[in-house]
XYZ file of C-alpha atoms in Angstrom:
533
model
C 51.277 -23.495 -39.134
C 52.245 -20.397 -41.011
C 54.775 -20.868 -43.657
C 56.789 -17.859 -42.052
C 56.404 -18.499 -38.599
C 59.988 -19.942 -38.274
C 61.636 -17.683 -40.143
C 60.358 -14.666 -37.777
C 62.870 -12.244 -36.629
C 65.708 -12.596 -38.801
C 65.805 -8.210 -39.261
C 66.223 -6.544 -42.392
C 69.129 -8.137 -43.723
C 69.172 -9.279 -47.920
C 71.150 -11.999 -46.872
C 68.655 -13.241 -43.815
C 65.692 -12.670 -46.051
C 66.075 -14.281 -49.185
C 66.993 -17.227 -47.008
C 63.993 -17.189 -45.454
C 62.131 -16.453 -48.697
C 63.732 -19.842 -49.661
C 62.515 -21.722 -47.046
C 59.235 -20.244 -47.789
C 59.438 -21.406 -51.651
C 60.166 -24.676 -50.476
C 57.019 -25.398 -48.571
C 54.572 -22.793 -49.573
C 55.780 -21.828 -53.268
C 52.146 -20.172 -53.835
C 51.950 -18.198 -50.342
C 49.851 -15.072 -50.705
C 53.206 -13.619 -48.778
C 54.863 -13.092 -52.626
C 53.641 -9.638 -54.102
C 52.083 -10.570 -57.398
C 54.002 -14.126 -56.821
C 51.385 -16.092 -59.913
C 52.656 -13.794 -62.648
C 56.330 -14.686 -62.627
C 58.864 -16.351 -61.063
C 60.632 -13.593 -59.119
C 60.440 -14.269 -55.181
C 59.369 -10.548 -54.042
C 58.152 -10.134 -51.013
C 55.254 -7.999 -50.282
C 55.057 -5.120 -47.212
C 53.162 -6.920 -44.698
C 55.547 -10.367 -45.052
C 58.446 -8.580 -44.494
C 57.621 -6.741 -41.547
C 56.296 -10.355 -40.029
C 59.764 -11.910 -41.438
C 62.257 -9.335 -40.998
C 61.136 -6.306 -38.483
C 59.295 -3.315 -38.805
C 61.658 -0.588 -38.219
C 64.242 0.482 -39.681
C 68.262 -1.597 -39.616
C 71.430 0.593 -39.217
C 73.689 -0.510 -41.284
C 76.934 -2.535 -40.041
C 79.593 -0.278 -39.027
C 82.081 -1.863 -41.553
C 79.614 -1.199 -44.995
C 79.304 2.489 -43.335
C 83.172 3.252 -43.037
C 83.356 2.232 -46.776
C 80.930 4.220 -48.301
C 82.266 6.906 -46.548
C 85.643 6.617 -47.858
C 84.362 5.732 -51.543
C 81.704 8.114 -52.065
C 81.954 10.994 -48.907
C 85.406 11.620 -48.611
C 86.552 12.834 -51.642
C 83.729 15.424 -51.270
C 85.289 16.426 -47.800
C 88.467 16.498 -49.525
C 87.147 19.309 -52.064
C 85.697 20.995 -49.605
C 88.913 21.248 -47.771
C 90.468 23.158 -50.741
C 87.581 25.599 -51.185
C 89.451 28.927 -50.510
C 88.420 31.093 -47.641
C 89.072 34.918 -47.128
C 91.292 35.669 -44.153
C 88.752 37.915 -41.883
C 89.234 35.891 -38.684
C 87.685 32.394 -37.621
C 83.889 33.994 -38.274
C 84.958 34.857 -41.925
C 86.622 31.715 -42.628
C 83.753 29.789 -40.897
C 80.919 31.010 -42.430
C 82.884 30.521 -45.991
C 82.424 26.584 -45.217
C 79.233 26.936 -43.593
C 77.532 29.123 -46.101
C 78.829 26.532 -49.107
C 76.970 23.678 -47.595
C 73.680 25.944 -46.155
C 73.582 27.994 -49.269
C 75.399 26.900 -52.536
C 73.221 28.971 -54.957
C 74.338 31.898 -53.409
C 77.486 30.679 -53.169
C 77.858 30.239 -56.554
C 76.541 33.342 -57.659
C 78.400 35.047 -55.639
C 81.551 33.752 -57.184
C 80.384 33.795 -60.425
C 79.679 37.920 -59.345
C 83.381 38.083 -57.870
C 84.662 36.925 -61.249
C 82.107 39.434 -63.238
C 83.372 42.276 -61.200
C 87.223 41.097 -61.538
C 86.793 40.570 -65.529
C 84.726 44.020 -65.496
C 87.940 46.049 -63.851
C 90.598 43.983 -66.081
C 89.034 44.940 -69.136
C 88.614 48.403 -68.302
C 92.436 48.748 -67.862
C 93.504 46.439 -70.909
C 91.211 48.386 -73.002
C 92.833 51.830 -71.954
C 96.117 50.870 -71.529
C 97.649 47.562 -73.658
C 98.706 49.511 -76.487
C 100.759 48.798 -79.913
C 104.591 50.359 -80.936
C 101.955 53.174 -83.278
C 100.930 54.247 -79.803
C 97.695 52.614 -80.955
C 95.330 51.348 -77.739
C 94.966 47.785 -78.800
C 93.260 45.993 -75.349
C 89.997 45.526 -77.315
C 89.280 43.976 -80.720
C 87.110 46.666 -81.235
C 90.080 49.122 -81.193
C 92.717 46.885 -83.161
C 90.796 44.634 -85.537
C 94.314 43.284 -86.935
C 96.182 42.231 -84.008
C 98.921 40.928 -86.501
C 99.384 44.859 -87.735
C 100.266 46.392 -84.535
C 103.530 44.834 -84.142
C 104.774 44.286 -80.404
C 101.943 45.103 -77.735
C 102.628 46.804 -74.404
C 100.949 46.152 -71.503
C 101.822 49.145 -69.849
C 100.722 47.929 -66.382
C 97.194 47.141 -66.390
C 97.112 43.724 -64.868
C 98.972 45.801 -61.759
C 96.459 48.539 -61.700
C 93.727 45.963 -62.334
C 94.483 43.900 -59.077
C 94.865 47.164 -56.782
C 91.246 48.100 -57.668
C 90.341 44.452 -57.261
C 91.549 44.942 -54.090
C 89.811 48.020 -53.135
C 86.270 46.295 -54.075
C 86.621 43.863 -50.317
C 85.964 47.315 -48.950
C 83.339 48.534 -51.250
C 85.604 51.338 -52.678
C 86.571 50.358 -55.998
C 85.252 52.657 -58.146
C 86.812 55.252 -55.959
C 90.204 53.453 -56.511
C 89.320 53.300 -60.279
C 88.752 57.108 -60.494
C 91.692 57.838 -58.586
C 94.176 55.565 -61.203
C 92.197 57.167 -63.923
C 92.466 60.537 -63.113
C 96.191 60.472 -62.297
C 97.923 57.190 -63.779
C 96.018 56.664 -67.175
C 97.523 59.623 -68.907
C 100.919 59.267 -67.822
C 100.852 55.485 -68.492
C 99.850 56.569 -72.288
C 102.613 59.018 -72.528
C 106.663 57.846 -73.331
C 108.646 57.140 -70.368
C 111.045 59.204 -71.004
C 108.123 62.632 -70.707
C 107.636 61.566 -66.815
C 109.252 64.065 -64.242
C 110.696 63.038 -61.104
C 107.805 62.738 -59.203
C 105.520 60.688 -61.821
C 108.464 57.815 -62.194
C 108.376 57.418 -58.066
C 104.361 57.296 -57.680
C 104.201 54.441 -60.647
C 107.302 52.334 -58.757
C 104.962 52.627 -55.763
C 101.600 51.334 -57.291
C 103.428 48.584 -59.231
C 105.549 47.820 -56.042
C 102.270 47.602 -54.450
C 100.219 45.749 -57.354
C 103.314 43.333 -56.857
C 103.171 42.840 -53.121
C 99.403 42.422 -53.527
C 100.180 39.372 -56.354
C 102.747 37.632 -53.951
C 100.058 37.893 -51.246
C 97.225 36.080 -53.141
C 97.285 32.332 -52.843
C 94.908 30.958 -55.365
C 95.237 27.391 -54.705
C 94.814 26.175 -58.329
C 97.163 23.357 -58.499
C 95.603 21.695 -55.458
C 92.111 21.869 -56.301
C 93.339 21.108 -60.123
C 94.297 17.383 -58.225
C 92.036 17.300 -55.986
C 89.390 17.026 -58.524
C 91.005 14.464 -60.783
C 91.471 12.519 -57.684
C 87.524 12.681 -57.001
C 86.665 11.959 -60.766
C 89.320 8.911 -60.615
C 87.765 7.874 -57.628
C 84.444 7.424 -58.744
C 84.677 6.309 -61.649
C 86.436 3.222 -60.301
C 84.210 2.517 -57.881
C 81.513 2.730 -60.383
C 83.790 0.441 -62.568
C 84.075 -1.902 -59.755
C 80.827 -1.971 -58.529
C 79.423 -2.993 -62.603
C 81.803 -5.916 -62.859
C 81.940 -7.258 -59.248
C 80.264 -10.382 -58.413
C 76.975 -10.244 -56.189
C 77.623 -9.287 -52.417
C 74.461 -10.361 -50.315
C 76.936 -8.774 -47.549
C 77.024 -5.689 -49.287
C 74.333 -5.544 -52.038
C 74.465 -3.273 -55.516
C 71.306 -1.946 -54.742
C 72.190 0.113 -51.590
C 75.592 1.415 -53.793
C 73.664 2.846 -56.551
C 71.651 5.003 -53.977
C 75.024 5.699 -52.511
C 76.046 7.260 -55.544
C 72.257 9.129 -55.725
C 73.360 10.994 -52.513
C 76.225 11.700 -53.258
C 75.263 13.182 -56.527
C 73.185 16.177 -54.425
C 76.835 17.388 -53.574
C 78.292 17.649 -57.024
C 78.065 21.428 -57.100
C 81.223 21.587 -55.265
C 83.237 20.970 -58.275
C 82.261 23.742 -59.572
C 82.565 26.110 -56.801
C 85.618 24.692 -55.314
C 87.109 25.922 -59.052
C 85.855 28.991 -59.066
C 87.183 30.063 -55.742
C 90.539 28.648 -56.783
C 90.621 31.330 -59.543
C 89.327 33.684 -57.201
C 92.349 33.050 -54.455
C 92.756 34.948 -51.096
C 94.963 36.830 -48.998
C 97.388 35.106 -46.732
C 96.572 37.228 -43.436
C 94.302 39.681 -42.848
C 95.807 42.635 -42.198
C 97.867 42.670 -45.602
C 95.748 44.051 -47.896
C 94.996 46.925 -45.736
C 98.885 47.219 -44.889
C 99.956 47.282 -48.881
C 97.104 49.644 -49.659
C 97.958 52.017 -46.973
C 101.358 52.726 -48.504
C 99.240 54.227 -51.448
C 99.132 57.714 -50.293
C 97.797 59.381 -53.447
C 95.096 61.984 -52.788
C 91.940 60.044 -53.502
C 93.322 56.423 -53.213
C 91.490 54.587 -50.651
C 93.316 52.398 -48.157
C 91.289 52.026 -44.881
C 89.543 48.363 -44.039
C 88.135 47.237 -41.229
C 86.708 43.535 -40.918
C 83.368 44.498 -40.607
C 83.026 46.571 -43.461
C 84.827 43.866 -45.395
C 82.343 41.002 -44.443
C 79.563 43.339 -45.182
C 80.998 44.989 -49.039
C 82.149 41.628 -50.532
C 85.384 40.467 -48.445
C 83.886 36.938 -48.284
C 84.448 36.170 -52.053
C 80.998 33.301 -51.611
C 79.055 36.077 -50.479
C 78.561 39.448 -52.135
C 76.397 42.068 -52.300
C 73.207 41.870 -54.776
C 73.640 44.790 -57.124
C 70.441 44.058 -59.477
C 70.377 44.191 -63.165
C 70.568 41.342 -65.744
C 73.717 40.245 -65.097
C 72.626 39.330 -61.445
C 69.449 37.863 -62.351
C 71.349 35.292 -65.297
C 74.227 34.546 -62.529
C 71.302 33.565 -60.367
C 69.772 31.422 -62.645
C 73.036 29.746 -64.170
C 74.140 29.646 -60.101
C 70.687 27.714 -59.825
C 71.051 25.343 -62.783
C 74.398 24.149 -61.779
C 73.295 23.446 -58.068
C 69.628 21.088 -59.244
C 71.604 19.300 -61.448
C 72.513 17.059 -58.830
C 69.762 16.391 -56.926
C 68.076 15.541 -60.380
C 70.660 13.461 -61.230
C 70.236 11.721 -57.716
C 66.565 11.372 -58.564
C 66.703 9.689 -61.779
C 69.483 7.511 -60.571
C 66.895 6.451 -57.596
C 64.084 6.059 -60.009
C 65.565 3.418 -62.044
C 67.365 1.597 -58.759
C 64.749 -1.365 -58.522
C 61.655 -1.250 -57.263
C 61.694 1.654 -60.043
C 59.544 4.574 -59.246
C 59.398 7.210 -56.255
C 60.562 5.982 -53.369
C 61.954 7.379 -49.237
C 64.974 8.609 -50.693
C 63.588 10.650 -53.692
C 61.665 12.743 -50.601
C 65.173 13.204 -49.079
C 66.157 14.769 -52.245
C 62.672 16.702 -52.666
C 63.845 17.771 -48.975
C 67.133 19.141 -50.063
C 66.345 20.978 -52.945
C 63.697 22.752 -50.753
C 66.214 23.318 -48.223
C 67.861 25.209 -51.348
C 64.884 26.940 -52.590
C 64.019 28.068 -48.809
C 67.563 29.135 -47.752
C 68.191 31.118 -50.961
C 64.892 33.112 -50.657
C 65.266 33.936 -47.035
C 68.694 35.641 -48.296
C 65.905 38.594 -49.567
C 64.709 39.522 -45.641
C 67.926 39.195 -43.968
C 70.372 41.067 -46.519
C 73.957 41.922 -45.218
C 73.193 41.638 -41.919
C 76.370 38.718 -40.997
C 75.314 37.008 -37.874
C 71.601 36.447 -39.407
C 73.098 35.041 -42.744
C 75.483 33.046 -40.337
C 72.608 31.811 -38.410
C 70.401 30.492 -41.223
C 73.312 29.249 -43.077
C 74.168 26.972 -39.934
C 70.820 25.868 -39.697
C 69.972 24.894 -42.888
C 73.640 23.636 -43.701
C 73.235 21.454 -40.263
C 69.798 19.644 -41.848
C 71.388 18.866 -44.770
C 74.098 17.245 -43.343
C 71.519 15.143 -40.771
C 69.470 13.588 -43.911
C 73.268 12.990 -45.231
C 73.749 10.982 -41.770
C 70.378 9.513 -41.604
C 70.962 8.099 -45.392
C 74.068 6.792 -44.112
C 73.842 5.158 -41.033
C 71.029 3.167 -43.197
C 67.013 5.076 -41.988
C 65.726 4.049 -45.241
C 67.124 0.724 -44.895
C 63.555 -1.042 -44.022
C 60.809 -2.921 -45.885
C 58.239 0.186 -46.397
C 61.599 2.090 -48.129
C 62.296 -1.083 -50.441
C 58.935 -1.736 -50.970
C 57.933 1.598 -52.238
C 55.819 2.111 -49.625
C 54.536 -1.199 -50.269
C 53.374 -0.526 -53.584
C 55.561 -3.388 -54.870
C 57.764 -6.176 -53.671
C 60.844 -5.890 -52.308
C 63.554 -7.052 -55.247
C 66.455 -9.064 -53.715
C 69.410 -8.362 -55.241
C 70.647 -12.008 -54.436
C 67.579 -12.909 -57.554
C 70.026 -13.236 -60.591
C 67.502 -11.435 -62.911
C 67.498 -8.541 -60.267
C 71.147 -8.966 -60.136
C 71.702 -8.626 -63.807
C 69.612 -5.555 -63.999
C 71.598 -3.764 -61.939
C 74.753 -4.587 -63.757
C 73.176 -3.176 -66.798
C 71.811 -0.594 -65.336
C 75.016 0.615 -63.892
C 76.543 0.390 -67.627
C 73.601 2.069 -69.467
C 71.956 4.104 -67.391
C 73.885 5.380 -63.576
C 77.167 5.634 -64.903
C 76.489 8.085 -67.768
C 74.190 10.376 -65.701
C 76.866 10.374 -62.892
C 79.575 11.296 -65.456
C 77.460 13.689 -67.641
C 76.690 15.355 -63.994
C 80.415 15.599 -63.686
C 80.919 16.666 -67.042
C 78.671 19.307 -66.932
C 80.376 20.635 -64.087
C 83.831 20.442 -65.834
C 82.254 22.102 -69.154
C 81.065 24.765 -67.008
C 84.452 25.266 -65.702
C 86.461 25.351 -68.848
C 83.754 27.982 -70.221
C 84.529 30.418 -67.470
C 87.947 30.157 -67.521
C 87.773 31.190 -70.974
C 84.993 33.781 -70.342
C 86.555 35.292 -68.050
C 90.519 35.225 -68.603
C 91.236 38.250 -68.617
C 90.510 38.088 -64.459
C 92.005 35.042 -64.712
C 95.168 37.222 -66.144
C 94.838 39.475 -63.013
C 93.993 37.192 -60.073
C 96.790 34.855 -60.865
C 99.974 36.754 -61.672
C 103.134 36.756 -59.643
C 104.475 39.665 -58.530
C 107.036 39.825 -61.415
C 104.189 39.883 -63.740
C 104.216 36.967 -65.508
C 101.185 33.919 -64.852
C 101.734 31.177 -62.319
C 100.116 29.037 -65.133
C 98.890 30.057 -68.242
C 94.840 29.813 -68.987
C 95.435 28.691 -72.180
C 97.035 25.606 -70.676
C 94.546 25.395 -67.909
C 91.714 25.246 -71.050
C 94.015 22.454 -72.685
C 94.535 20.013 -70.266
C 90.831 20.395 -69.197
C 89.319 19.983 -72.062
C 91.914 16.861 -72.786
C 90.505 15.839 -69.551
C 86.971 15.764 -70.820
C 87.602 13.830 -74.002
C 89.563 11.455 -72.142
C 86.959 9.983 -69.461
C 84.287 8.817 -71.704
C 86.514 6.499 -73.590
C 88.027 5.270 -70.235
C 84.779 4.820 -69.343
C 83.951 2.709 -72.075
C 86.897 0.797 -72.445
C 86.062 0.040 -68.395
C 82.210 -0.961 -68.116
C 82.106 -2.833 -71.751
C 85.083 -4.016 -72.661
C 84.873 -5.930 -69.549
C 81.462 -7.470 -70.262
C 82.751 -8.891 -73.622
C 80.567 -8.946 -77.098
C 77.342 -10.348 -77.210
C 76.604 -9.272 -73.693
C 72.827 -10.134 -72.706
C 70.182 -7.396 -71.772
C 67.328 -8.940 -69.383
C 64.399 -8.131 -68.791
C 62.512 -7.104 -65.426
C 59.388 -7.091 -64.747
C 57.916 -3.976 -63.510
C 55.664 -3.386 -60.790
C 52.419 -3.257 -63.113
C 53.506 -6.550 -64.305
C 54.756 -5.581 -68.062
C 58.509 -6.528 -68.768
C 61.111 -3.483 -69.352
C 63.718 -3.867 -71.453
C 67.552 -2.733 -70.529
């Protein structure tokens, strides 16, 4: 009789099958069924064995593990995603916002990063011509003013006003019309005393700063929200991680399967960072106000006139602008492309070192994401501006993502060629206490500081463009009496106090819960040689 002919059957369960590997240990302890059973002592079982013991599909996992790594590890994605800040243009504009995040997020992120360029480009224009000193000196550039200290009082003289109405202007493509226009007629009265204006020069600055004003109490930037919503999803996962390293094994609900959780979850860490930039950006709170304020503008010159589809097509949609070329495109790209592969690498090395180590199923769902990326950002060169093609592509692509993000979930690689490594080694049970241990470790030295430096990197990248570019930051979030609904120097502070703050927590979390003198196993590899952890 076979020494697993009466354990036959009992499905892909960790629980089911190291019970039937014991039964197998106790009457056949030297069954060819153990993958490279003579060298050690670790019950593994090989490819063919488990398909005979267990089955040879694929299990779903039970509905109850599902619903909780959803709420530990999906949600508080959703949850930033929810916050990402969409331009009023009706339910296409706002739809394709959330579609094009998920279908395109290198684009996405450039095109922010662009938005902010182009916002930082028009502030410093005006704070350059206009902030000026009590000696009538123009002081909005060190390069003018090398000793701040010297000038005595500085007055703004309206530029963050003039700034945002130009701002404005570029949805429609016309902002360097709108710029001209202020410049030719604004500028040098702005420069002269206030008491030189006539009549008519007092009334046409009360209506561009009653408009600049208008345009400021319009805006909704969102920044406290998403400034909690993303220390809500760093909380969250780091005590999940915290839990999951000092928990006691689960056959019900082994490590194993939580580390790749966090690997796939990893691939979506890019929407930190653009959730933050699109809460500097803001948007309008309807979608015929911009137009309205602008229209009551009536200088010669001054353009007022939007329609949606001109604003869709000239950079309305904040996530996706026009390509304009140049070095300062081409860097965005490649920063917007460095922040998105960081995940997906992270999620690879995280699945590398989950055992069996090496490439594995999952590490060719992340291969097929980050072609997904590759593929959806290059076909962005054929179909241009045209909306309903981006929209189309967007949804497609966006749509497979999400179905290897269900797949993964609902447990496809949950089978013995995905756990064997395509049955180039045995399947390690985490209920083994040396596999068990591992793990543990593993989730102290090695998944916990790649899933926090991916999160850190994100934040890092945050506080440097809120610093690089604050004087849009100035602009986009003033009220409309001027002043900032929250300083960026106190935006930089409690950020960067932030980022000095989790690794300690961290620490004090995963080790000084293990206690000194905490051992570091061993485990053996799949060519047979020990690794040390």
């Amino acid at each position: 009789m076979e020494c697993y002919s009466e354990s036959r059957g009992v499905g892909f369960k960790f629980d089911s099958l190291y019970k039937a590997v014991q039964a197998i240990n106790a009457t056949c302890p030297h069954s060819d069924l153990f993958f490279d059973h003579a060298s050690n002592n670790i019950t593994r079982l090989s490819l063919d064995a488990c398909k005979k013991i267990g089955q040879p599909s694929w299990r779903i996992y039970p509905a109850y593990d599902i619903w909780v790594r959803l709420t530990v590890w999906k949600f508080p994605l959703l949850q930033l995603i929810a916050q990402f800040s969409r331009p009023p243009l009706g339910l296409r504009g706002e739809a394709f916002a959330v579609i094009h995040l998920i279908g395109n997020p290198v684009n996405t992120i450039f095109s922010l990063l662009r938005k902010l360029v182009t916002c930082q480009q028009r502030a410093s224009w005006f704070r350059g011509e206009l902030v000026t000193c009590q000696r009538g000196a123009r002081c909005g550039t060190l390069a003018t003013c090398q000793r701040r200290a010297s000038c005595g009082k500085l007055e703004d003289n309206g530029w963050k006003e003039l700034a945002l109405i130009v701002i404005s202007c570029d949805e429609s493509g016309q902002g360097d019309n709108a710029r001209r226009a202020i410049e030719n007629r604004l500028v040098p009265q702005l420069l002269r005393p206030k008491t030189d204006w006539n009549a008519e020069e007092l009334r046409a600055w009360k209506l561009y700063r009653r408009a600049a004003r208008m345009l400021a109490a319009d805006r909704v930037t969102k920044f406290f929200p998403v400034a909690i919503a993303l220390c809500l999803f760093i909380s969250s996962i780091t005590i999940a991680i915290a839990r999951l390293s000092s928990s006691p094994s689960n056959p019900i609900n082994p490590i194993t399967v939580e580390a790749h959780s966090i690997a796939f979850s990893a691939l979506y860490f890019y929407i930190i960072t653009a959730v933050f930039l699109s809460s500097m950006i803001g948007a309008s709170q309807s979608e015929k106000s911009i137009p309205r304020i602008l229209k009551t503008l009536r200088n010669p010159g001054m353009p007022y006139y939007m329609d949606n589809q001109t604003r869709l097509a000239e950079g309305g949609l904040y996530s996706w602008q026009p390509w304009q070329g140049g070095c300062i495109d081409w860097c965005l790209y490649a920063l917007a492309t460095s922040m998105v592969i960081i995940g997906p690498l992270s999620s690879i090395l995280i699945s590398w070192y989950t055992p069996p180590e090496g490439w594995g199923c999952r590490h060719c769902a992340y291969a097929t994401v980050l072609s997904l990326y590759a593929i959806s950002s290059l076909l962005d060169i054929p179909i241009g501006r045209r909306f309903w093609y981006a929209f189309t592509k967007d949804l497609i692509f966006g749509l497979a993502n999400l179905t290897l993000l269900g797949m993964a979930q609902l447990g496809i690689y949950n089978s013995c060629i995905c756990w064997s490594k395509f049955g180039k080694a045995g399947i390690p049970l985490p209920q083994e206490d040396i596999v068990y241990q591992v793990l543990k470790l593993r989730f102290r030295t090695i998944f916990t500081p790649i899933t926090l430096a991916c999160i850190g990197i994100h934040i890092i990248f945050c506080i440097i463009s809120c610093w690089w570019f604050h004087d849009a930051y100035t602009v986009l979030l003033q009220r409309d009496d001027g002043l900032l609904n929250l300083p960026w120097r106190s935006v930089l502070y409690w950020l960067i106090r932030v980022v000095c703050w989790l690794p300690k927590t961290v620490y004090r979390i995963l080790w000084v819960r293990a206690g000194p003198g905490t051992p570091r196993p061993s485990y053996r590899g799949v060519g047979g040689t020990d690794i040390p952890m």
